[in-house]
mmCIF file of C-alpha atoms in Angstrom:
data_model
loop_
_atom_site.group_PDB
_atom_site.id
_atom_site.type_symbol
_atom_site.label_atom_id
_atom_site.label_comp_id
_atom_site.label_asym_id
_atom_site.label_seq_id
_atom_site.Cartn_x
_atom_site.Cartn_y
_atom_site.Cartn_z
ATOM 1 C CA MET A 203 -0.203 -0.214 -0.126
ATOM 2 C CA LYS A 204 2.780 2.343 0.962
ATOM 3 C CA MET A 205 4.571 1.598 -2.498
ATOM 4 C CA LEU A 206 1.610 2.226 -4.300
ATOM 5 C CA ARG A 207 1.110 5.443 -2.791
ATOM 6 C CA ILE A 208 4.642 6.356 -3.256
ATOM 7 C CA LEU A 209 4.018 5.347 -7.046
ATOM 8 C CA VAL A 210 0.653 7.310 -7.484
ATOM 9 C CA ALA A 211 2.402 10.470 -5.766
ATOM 10 C CA SER A 212 5.259 10.332 -8.213
ATOM 11 C CA LEU A 213 2.792 9.802 -10.976
ATOM 12 C CA VAL A 214 1.319 12.941 -10.043
ATOM 13 C CA LEU A 215 4.087 14.750 -9.606
ATOM 14 C CA TRP A 216 5.509 13.938 -13.395
ATOM 15 C CA LEU A 217 2.188 14.870 -14.505
ATOM 16 C CA ILE A 218 2.376 18.443 -12.964
ATOM 17 C CA THR A 219 5.959 19.064 -13.943
ATOM 18 C CA ALA A 220 6.245 17.230 -17.462
ATOM 19 C CA PRO A 221 6.698 19.745 -20.400
ATOM 20 C CA TYR A 222 3.549 20.951 -22.343
ATOM 21 C CA PRO A 223 3.310 18.053 -25.250
ATOM 22 C CA ALA A 224 4.281 19.344 -28.501
ATOM 23 C CA GLY A 225 0.905 19.717 -30.703
ATOM 24 C CA ALA A 226 0.231 17.403 -33.676
ATOM 25 C CA SER A 227 1.138 20.692 -35.724
ATOM 26 C CA GLY A 228 4.654 19.628 -34.889
ATOM 27 C CA GLY A 229 5.562 23.257 -34.458
ATOM 28 C CA GLY A 230 6.977 25.262 -31.572
ATOM 29 C CA GLU A 231 5.194 24.112 -28.433
ATOM 30 C CA ALA A 232 8.636 23.891 -26.563
ATOM 31 C CA ARG A 233 9.832 27.015 -25.556
ATOM 32 C CA VAL A 234 10.897 29.376 -28.424
ATOM 33 C CA ASP A 235 14.180 31.390 -28.591
ATOM 34 C CA PRO A 236 13.413 34.989 -27.982
ATOM 35 C CA THR A 237 15.753 36.062 -30.366
ATOM 36 C CA TYR A 238 14.361 34.027 -33.013
ATOM 37 C CA ALA A 239 10.962 35.231 -32.312
ATOM 38 C CA ARG A 240 11.692 38.703 -32.205
ATOM 39 C CA GLU A 241 14.204 39.069 -35.581
ATOM 40 C CA CYS A 242 12.682 36.271 -37.565
ATOM 41 C CA GLY A 243 8.907 37.152 -36.196
ATOM 42 C CA GLU A 244 9.452 40.893 -37.671
ATOM 43 C CA CYS A 245 7.985 40.400 -41.368
ATOM 44 C CA HIS A 246 6.335 36.819 -40.900
ATOM 45 C CA ALA A 247 5.418 34.386 -37.956
ATOM 46 C CA PRO A 248 8.779 32.739 -36.617
ATOM 47 C CA TYR A 249 8.336 29.591 -38.522
ATOM 48 C CA PRO A 250 8.530 26.034 -36.278
ATOM 49 C CA VAL A 251 12.079 25.354 -36.303
ATOM 50 C CA ARG A 252 11.626 21.394 -36.154
ATOM 51 C CA TRP A 253 10.210 21.510 -40.018
ATOM 52 C CA LEU A 254 13.732 22.311 -41.588
ATOM 53 C CA SER A 255 16.938 20.511 -41.270
ATOM 54 C CA ALA A 256 20.117 22.266 -39.782
ATOM 55 C CA ASP A 257 21.491 22.250 -43.638
ATOM 56 C CA SER A 258 18.418 24.060 -44.713
ATOM 57 C CA TRP A 259 18.462 26.611 -41.867
ATOM 58 C CA ARG A 260 22.084 27.307 -42.415
ATOM 59 C CA HIS A 261 21.458 27.693 -46.029
ATOM 60 C CA VAL A 262 18.806 30.198 -45.174
ATOM 61 C CA LEU A 263 20.907 31.897 -42.603
ATOM 62 C CA ALA A 264 23.939 32.482 -45.218
ATOM 63 C CA ASN A 265 21.748 34.119 -47.708
ATOM 64 C CA LEU A 266 19.469 36.402 -45.665
ATOM 65 C CA ASN A 267 20.383 39.341 -47.804
ATOM 66 C CA ARG A 268 18.704 37.607 -50.738
ATOM 67 C CA HIS A 269 16.057 36.087 -48.224
ATOM 68 C CA PHE A 270 12.981 35.303 -50.919
ATOM 69 C CA GLY A 271 13.711 38.549 -52.699
ATOM 70 C CA GLN A 272 14.337 40.737 -50.100
ATOM 71 C CA ASP A 273 17.321 41.721 -47.873
ATOM 72 C CA ALA A 274 16.576 40.425 -44.087
ATOM 73 C CA SER A 275 19.971 40.400 -42.995
ATOM 74 C CA LEU A 276 20.943 40.556 -39.149
ATOM 75 C CA ASP A 277 23.727 41.908 -36.853
ATOM 76 C CA ALA A 278 26.340 39.652 -36.241
ATOM 77 C CA GLU A 279 25.223 38.782 -32.454
ATOM 78 C CA ALA A 280 21.869 38.133 -33.619
ATOM 79 C CA GLN A 281 23.017 36.004 -36.747
ATOM 80 C CA GLN A 282 25.250 33.997 -34.516
ATOM 81 C CA LYS A 283 22.671 33.453 -31.730
ATOM 82 C CA ILE A 284 19.813 32.648 -34.165
ATOM 83 C CA ASP A 285 22.100 30.141 -36.351
ATOM 84 C CA ASP A 286 23.165 28.353 -33.264
ATOM 85 C CA TYR A 287 19.444 27.933 -32.051
ATOM 86 C CA LEU A 288 18.161 26.548 -35.510
ATOM 87 C CA VAL A 289 20.993 24.509 -36.252
ATOM 88 C CA SER A 290 20.682 22.863 -32.808
ATOM 89 C CA HIS A 291 16.664 22.388 -32.964
ATOM 90 C CA GLY A 292 16.214 21.801 -36.885
ATOM 91 C CA ARG A 293 14.935 18.578 -38.130
ATOM 92 C CA ARG A 294 17.285 15.772 -37.779
ATOM 93 C CA ARG A 295 16.177 14.365 -41.200
ATOM 94 C CA SER A 296 17.477 16.061 -44.167
ATOM 95 C CA THR A 297 15.013 18.593 -46.059
ATOM 96 C CA VAL A 298 15.564 18.513 -49.603
ATOM 97 C CA ALA A 299 14.362 20.626 -52.638
ATOM 98 C CA PRO A 300 13.579 18.517 -55.718
ATOM 99 C CA ASP A 301 16.723 19.641 -57.467
ATOM 100 C CA GLY A 302 18.785 18.153 -54.456
ATOM 101 C CA GLY A 303 19.746 21.123 -52.733
ATOM 102 C CA PRO A 304 18.613 21.927 -49.172
ATOM 103 C CA LEU A 305 14.736 22.844 -48.869
ATOM 104 C CA LEU A 306 14.530 26.429 -48.003
ATOM 105 C CA ARG A 307 10.486 26.761 -48.167
ATOM 106 C CA ILE A 308 9.058 25.650 -44.849
ATOM 107 C CA THR A 309 5.703 25.133 -46.536
ATOM 108 C CA GLU A 310 7.232 22.748 -48.749
ATOM 109 C CA SER A 311 8.548 20.540 -45.976
ATOM 110 C CA PRO A 312 7.204 17.108 -45.075
ATOM 111 C CA GLY A 313 6.323 18.499 -41.634
ATOM 112 C CA PHE A 314 4.102 21.282 -42.902
ATOM 113 C CA LEU A 315 2.517 19.225 -45.792
ATOM 114 C CA GLY A 316 1.468 16.500 -43.346
ATOM 115 C CA ALA A 317 0.072 18.980 -40.851
ATOM 116 C CA HIS A 318 -1.913 20.547 -43.465
ATOM 117 C CA ASP A 319 -2.926 17.734 -46.151
ATOM 118 C CA GLU A 320 -6.792 18.494 -45.041
ATOM 119 C CA VAL A 321 -6.845 22.341 -46.209
ATOM 120 C CA SER A 322 -7.872 22.772 -49.331
ATOM 121 C CA PRO A 323 -6.086 24.727 -52.395
ATOM 122 C CA ALA A 324 -8.919 27.285 -52.561
ATOM 123 C CA THR A 325 -8.515 27.951 -48.574
ATOM 124 C CA TRP A 326 -4.737 29.345 -49.419
ATOM 125 C CA LYS A 327 -6.095 31.486 -51.975
ATOM 126 C CA ARG A 328 -8.891 33.187 -49.715
ATOM 127 C CA SER A 329 -8.194 36.663 -49.720
ATOM 128 C CA ASP A 330 -7.956 36.546 -45.674
ATOM 129 C CA VAL A 331 -5.690 33.671 -45.702
ATOM 130 C CA GLN A 332 -3.417 34.236 -48.918
ATOM 131 C CA SER A 333 -0.746 32.173 -48.760
ATOM 132 C CA PRO A 334 0.423 28.894 -46.644
ATOM 133 C CA ALA A 335 3.403 31.152 -45.774
ATOM 134 C CA ARG A 336 0.692 33.357 -43.423
ATOM 135 C CA CYS A 337 0.554 31.085 -40.730
ATOM 136 C CA GLU A 338 -1.372 33.873 -38.700
ATOM 137 C CA ALA A 339 -4.399 33.716 -40.561
ATOM 138 C CA CYS A 340 -5.338 30.638 -38.742
ATOM 139 C CA HIS A 341 -2.747 30.131 -35.915
ATOM 140 C CA GLY A 342 -3.669 33.199 -33.386
ATOM 141 C CA ASN A 343 -0.482 32.797 -31.494
ATOM 142 C CA ALA A 344 1.889 32.251 -34.569
ATOM 143 C CA ALA A 345 3.831 35.748 -33.532
ATOM 144 C CA GLN A 346 4.837 34.237 -30.503
ATOM 145 C CA GLY A 347 6.062 31.123 -32.213
ATOM 146 C CA ARG A 348 2.872 28.853 -30.819
ATOM 147 C CA PHE A 349 1.186 26.444 -33.675
ATOM 148 C CA SER A 350 -0.787 24.229 -31.870
ATOM 149 C CA GLU A 351 -3.760 22.702 -33.570
ATOM 150 C CA HIS A 352 -5.636 23.201 -30.530
ATOM 151 C CA ASP A 353 -5.111 26.776 -30.454
ATOM 152 C CA LEU A 354 -6.507 27.697 -34.196
ATOM 153 C CA HIS A 355 -8.420 31.049 -34.841
ATOM 154 C CA LEU A 356 -9.911 30.008 -38.316
ATOM 155 C CA PRO A 357 -11.570 32.634 -40.809
ATOM 156 C CA GLU A 358 -15.342 32.383 -41.060
ATOM 157 C CA GLY A 359 -15.715 29.815 -43.468
ATOM 158 C CA VAL A 360 -12.821 27.643 -42.977
ATOM 159 C CA SER A 361 -13.577 24.135 -41.163
ATOM 160 C CA PRO A 362 -10.860 22.424 -38.886
ATOM 161 C CA MET B 150 33.968 51.465 -6.835
ATOM 162 C CA PRO B 151 36.992 53.561 -7.729
ATOM 163 C CA SER B 152 35.834 57.139 -8.368
ATOM 164 C CA ARG B 153 37.628 57.060 -11.817
ATOM 165 C CA LEU B 154 35.724 54.388 -13.312
ATOM 166 C CA LEU B 155 32.594 56.082 -11.608
ATOM 167 C CA ILE B 156 33.329 59.109 -13.776
ATOM 168 C CA ILE B 157 33.937 57.346 -16.755
ATOM 169 C CA ILE B 158 30.728 55.174 -16.492
ATOM 170 C CA THR B 159 28.624 58.547 -15.838
ATOM 171 C CA LEU B 160 30.110 60.079 -18.981
ATOM 172 C CA ALA B 161 29.612 57.161 -21.251
ATOM 173 C CA VAL B 162 26.009 56.656 -20.590
ATOM 174 C CA PRO B 163 24.464 59.596 -22.061
ATOM 175 C CA THR B 164 26.921 59.276 -25.062
ATOM 176 C CA VAL B 165 25.373 55.487 -25.421
ATOM 177 C CA ALA B 166 21.895 56.719 -25.418
ATOM 178 C CA LEU B 167 22.455 60.008 -27.613
ATOM 179 C CA GLY B 168 21.833 58.106 -30.627
ATOM 180 C CA ASP B 169 18.659 56.606 -29.486
ATOM 181 C CA SER B 170 16.082 59.567 -30.258
ATOM 182 C CA PRO B 171 15.014 61.028 -33.382
ATOM 183 C CA GLU B 172 17.089 64.205 -32.642
ATOM 184 C CA GLY B 173 20.270 62.087 -31.732
ATOM 185 C CA LEU B 174 19.623 60.096 -34.783
ATOM 186 C CA GLN B 175 19.658 63.363 -37.301
ATOM 187 C CA GLN B 176 22.578 64.626 -35.266
ATOM 188 C CA GLY B 177 24.382 61.720 -36.077
ATOM 189 C CA TRP B 178 23.640 61.714 -39.500
ATOM 190 C CA ALA B 179 24.050 65.248 -39.824
ATOM 191 C CA ARG B 180 27.679 64.929 -39.001
ATOM 192 C CA GLU B 181 28.284 62.318 -41.345
ATOM 193 C CA ALA B 182 26.743 64.429 -44.055
ATOM 194 C CA GLU B 183 29.139 67.130 -43.111
ATOM 195 C CA GLN B 184 32.145 64.808 -43.591
ATOM 196 C CA ARG B 185 30.945 63.549 -46.752
ATOM 197 C CA ASP B 186 29.675 67.100 -48.347
ATOM 198 C CA SER B 187 31.179 70.380 -46.852
ATOM 199 C CA GLY B 188 28.622 72.196 -48.410
ATOM 200 C CA PHE B 189 25.659 70.054 -46.675
ATOM 201 C CA ALA B 190 23.134 72.472 -45.512
ATOM 202 C CA GLY B 191 21.030 70.360 -43.213
ATOM 203 C CA PHE B 192 18.092 68.105 -43.825
ATOM 204 C CA SER B 193 14.878 68.749 -45.787
ATOM 205 C CA ALA B 194 11.471 67.231 -45.308
ATOM 206 C CA SER B 195 10.441 67.976 -48.973
ATOM 207 C CA ARG B 196 13.233 66.267 -50.059
ATOM 208 C CA GLY B 197 12.152 63.410 -47.728
ATOM 209 C CA VAL B 198 8.732 63.112 -48.825
ATOM 210 C CA ALA B 199 9.843 62.741 -52.250
ATOM 211 C CA PHE B 200 12.126 60.409 -51.427
ATOM 212 C CA PHE B 201 9.979 58.167 -49.596
ATOM 213 C CA ASN B 202 7.558 58.012 -52.281
ATOM 214 C CA ALA B 203 9.696 57.464 -55.356
ATOM 215 C CA ARG B 204 10.392 53.999 -56.904
ATOM 216 C CA HIS B 205 14.384 54.559 -57.302
ATOM 217 C CA GLY B 206 14.679 52.554 -60.372
ATOM 218 C CA GLY B 207 13.054 49.281 -58.669
ATOM 219 C CA ASP B 208 9.396 47.990 -58.098
ATOM 220 C CA TRP B 209 9.156 49.169 -54.532
ATOM 221 C CA ARG B 210 9.092 52.794 -52.956
ATOM 222 C CA CYS B 211 9.136 53.195 -48.880
ATOM 223 C CA SER B 212 5.567 53.839 -49.377
ATOM 224 C CA SER B 213 5.041 50.460 -50.613
ATOM 225 C CA CYS B 214 4.977 48.870 -47.346
ATOM 226 C CA HIS B 215 4.889 52.001 -44.911
ATOM 227 C CA THR B 216 2.045 53.935 -46.931
ATOM 228 C CA ASP B 217 2.124 57.169 -48.246
ATOM 229 C CA GLN B 218 0.278 58.331 -44.967
ATOM 230 C CA PRO B 219 2.815 57.156 -42.346
ATOM 231 C CA LEU B 220 0.914 58.257 -39.650
ATOM 232 C CA THR B 221 -1.402 55.117 -40.429
ATOM 233 C CA SER B 222 -0.154 51.319 -40.244
ATOM 234 C CA GLY B 223 0.926 49.613 -43.350
ATOM 235 C CA ARG B 224 1.553 45.864 -44.764
ATOM 236 C CA HIS B 225 4.623 44.041 -45.520
ATOM 237 C CA VAL B 226 4.478 44.022 -49.638
ATOM 238 C CA VAL B 227 5.028 40.515 -49.679
ATOM 239 C CA THR B 228 3.964 38.547 -46.383
ATOM 240 C CA GLY B 229 1.308 40.968 -45.549
ATOM 241 C CA LYS B 230 1.991 41.638 -41.923
ATOM 242 C CA VAL B 231 0.924 44.538 -40.426
ATOM 243 C CA ILE B 232 3.178 47.042 -39.983
ATOM 244 C CA LYS B 233 2.899 49.577 -37.247
ATOM 245 C CA PRO B 234 3.032 53.491 -38.255
ATOM 246 C CA LEU B 235 6.291 54.902 -39.062
ATOM 247 C CA ALA B 236 5.730 58.356 -38.125
ATOM 248 C CA PRO B 237 6.719 59.068 -34.402
ATOM 249 C CA ALA B 238 3.655 61.033 -33.957
ATOM 250 C CA ALA B 239 1.736 57.986 -34.319
ATOM 251 C CA ASN B 240 4.156 55.496 -32.859
ATOM 252 C CA PRO B 241 6.510 57.396 -30.208
ATOM 253 C CA GLU B 242 8.370 54.005 -30.331
ATOM 254 C CA ARG B 243 9.783 54.661 -33.624
ATOM 255 C CA PHE B 244 13.299 56.032 -34.024
ATOM 256 C CA THR B 245 14.186 55.364 -30.530
ATOM 257 C CA ASP B 246 16.916 52.471 -31.035
ATOM 258 C CA ALA B 247 19.546 53.515 -33.071
ATOM 259 C CA GLY B 248 20.684 49.776 -34.047
ATOM 260 C CA LYS B 249 17.150 49.006 -35.055
ATOM 261 C CA VAL B 250 17.060 51.856 -37.046
ATOM 262 C CA GLU B 251 20.049 51.224 -38.870
ATOM 263 C CA LYS B 252 19.238 47.478 -39.552
ATOM 264 C CA TRP B 253 16.019 48.971 -41.275
ATOM 265 C CA PHE B 254 17.520 51.277 -43.304
ATOM 266 C CA ARG B 255 20.110 48.847 -44.421
ATOM 267 C CA ARG B 256 17.911 46.112 -45.437
ATOM 268 C CA ASN B 257 14.978 48.354 -46.887
ATOM 269 C CA CYS B 258 17.334 50.592 -48.364
ATOM 270 C CA ARG B 259 19.100 47.740 -50.409
ATOM 271 C CA ASP B 260 15.713 46.558 -51.480
ATOM 272 C CA VAL B 261 14.153 49.768 -52.558
ATOM 273 C CA LEU B 262 17.130 51.326 -54.014
ATOM 274 C CA SER B 263 19.739 48.432 -54.588
ATOM 275 C CA ARG B 264 22.465 50.552 -52.195
ATOM 276 C CA ASP B 265 22.605 51.956 -48.757
ATOM 277 C CA CYS B 266 20.763 55.403 -48.208
ATOM 278 C CA THR B 267 23.383 57.954 -47.221
ATOM 279 C CA PRO B 268 22.820 59.737 -43.913
ATOM 280 C CA GLU B 269 21.178 62.957 -46.244
ATOM 281 C CA GLU B 270 18.707 60.525 -47.264
ATOM 282 C CA LYS B 271 17.981 58.962 -43.822
ATOM 283 C CA GLY B 272 17.893 62.607 -42.287
ATOM 284 C CA ASP B 273 15.495 63.781 -44.906
ATOM 285 C CA VAL B 274 13.215 60.830 -44.501
ATOM 286 C CA LEU B 275 13.016 61.286 -40.742
ATOM 287 C CA ALA B 276 12.630 65.136 -41.266
ATOM 288 C CA TYR B 277 9.694 64.324 -43.059
ATOM 289 C CA LEU B 278 8.266 61.810 -40.501
ATOM 290 C CA LEU B 279 8.521 64.331 -37.502
ATOM 291 C CA ASP B 280 6.519 66.800 -39.423
ATOM 292 C CA LEU B 281 3.617 64.545 -40.006
ATOM 293 C CA GLY B 282 1.223 64.934 -37.188
ATOM 294 C CA SER B 283 2.924 67.958 -35.998
ATOM 295 C CA GLY B 284 0.948 70.726 -38.100
ATOM 296 C CA VAL B 285 3.821 71.722 -40.207
ATOM 297 C CA ARG B 286 2.756 71.968 -43.889
ATOM 298 C CA GLN B 287 4.374 69.694 -46.580
#
């Protein structure tokens, strides 16, 4: 009986202190690096780091002066901090583009595609969504790097 | 703490903070502009508004994202993200962080002009923005 009480107490303690489980979307429910969220969230949502591999992230960070058509270059200190964070938290398996190089568009990654396979092409084209890259259209806390499917704020007419 | 060190720290603090205000930034740019051109005669809001709305040989203008009414919010021309007003009268946080200001001038000037903006151009733009909401005619 005493052993049972110890086991129950241990279980309760574990449940209280266990980290918040990652959402099925695979994105960002672990604590997001604040420098990454601040700097890489200035023009778009700070995308879930685990959806691109370290190689992909290295390539993105090395070419910020030509970041999808814009200069997104960072100061040296922020660059180093973000590089360290992305490379250490990136997807373990490689994310590869059709041409064999590192995949750079997170919306083409296996993680993103798997999490959004039920979203119709028409939904992406809605004027209040516009693009798969606009996470904040449905993910109300995307600016904080939170993308849980349990925390959606869907535009009217979009079903989960 | 040794008194000499205390004096140095006390003198350093305002120096470090000097650039972190619209006036401080303009003073710094004015000094740089004078070094580049001894004939520099000060910043101009009318040059600034023309610069802000011009295309500069590319597809974008400053106003493409910041609107031609910088007292209002704009939108990132690619991502659609809302950009808070650029004019300090509507957004007092603007131009209070020298590092942030220079970072965004570096990025955006290279996008719009394919080169860095000169100190005179930066000062002219800020002169224009400071006039907005202040009752001064453009």
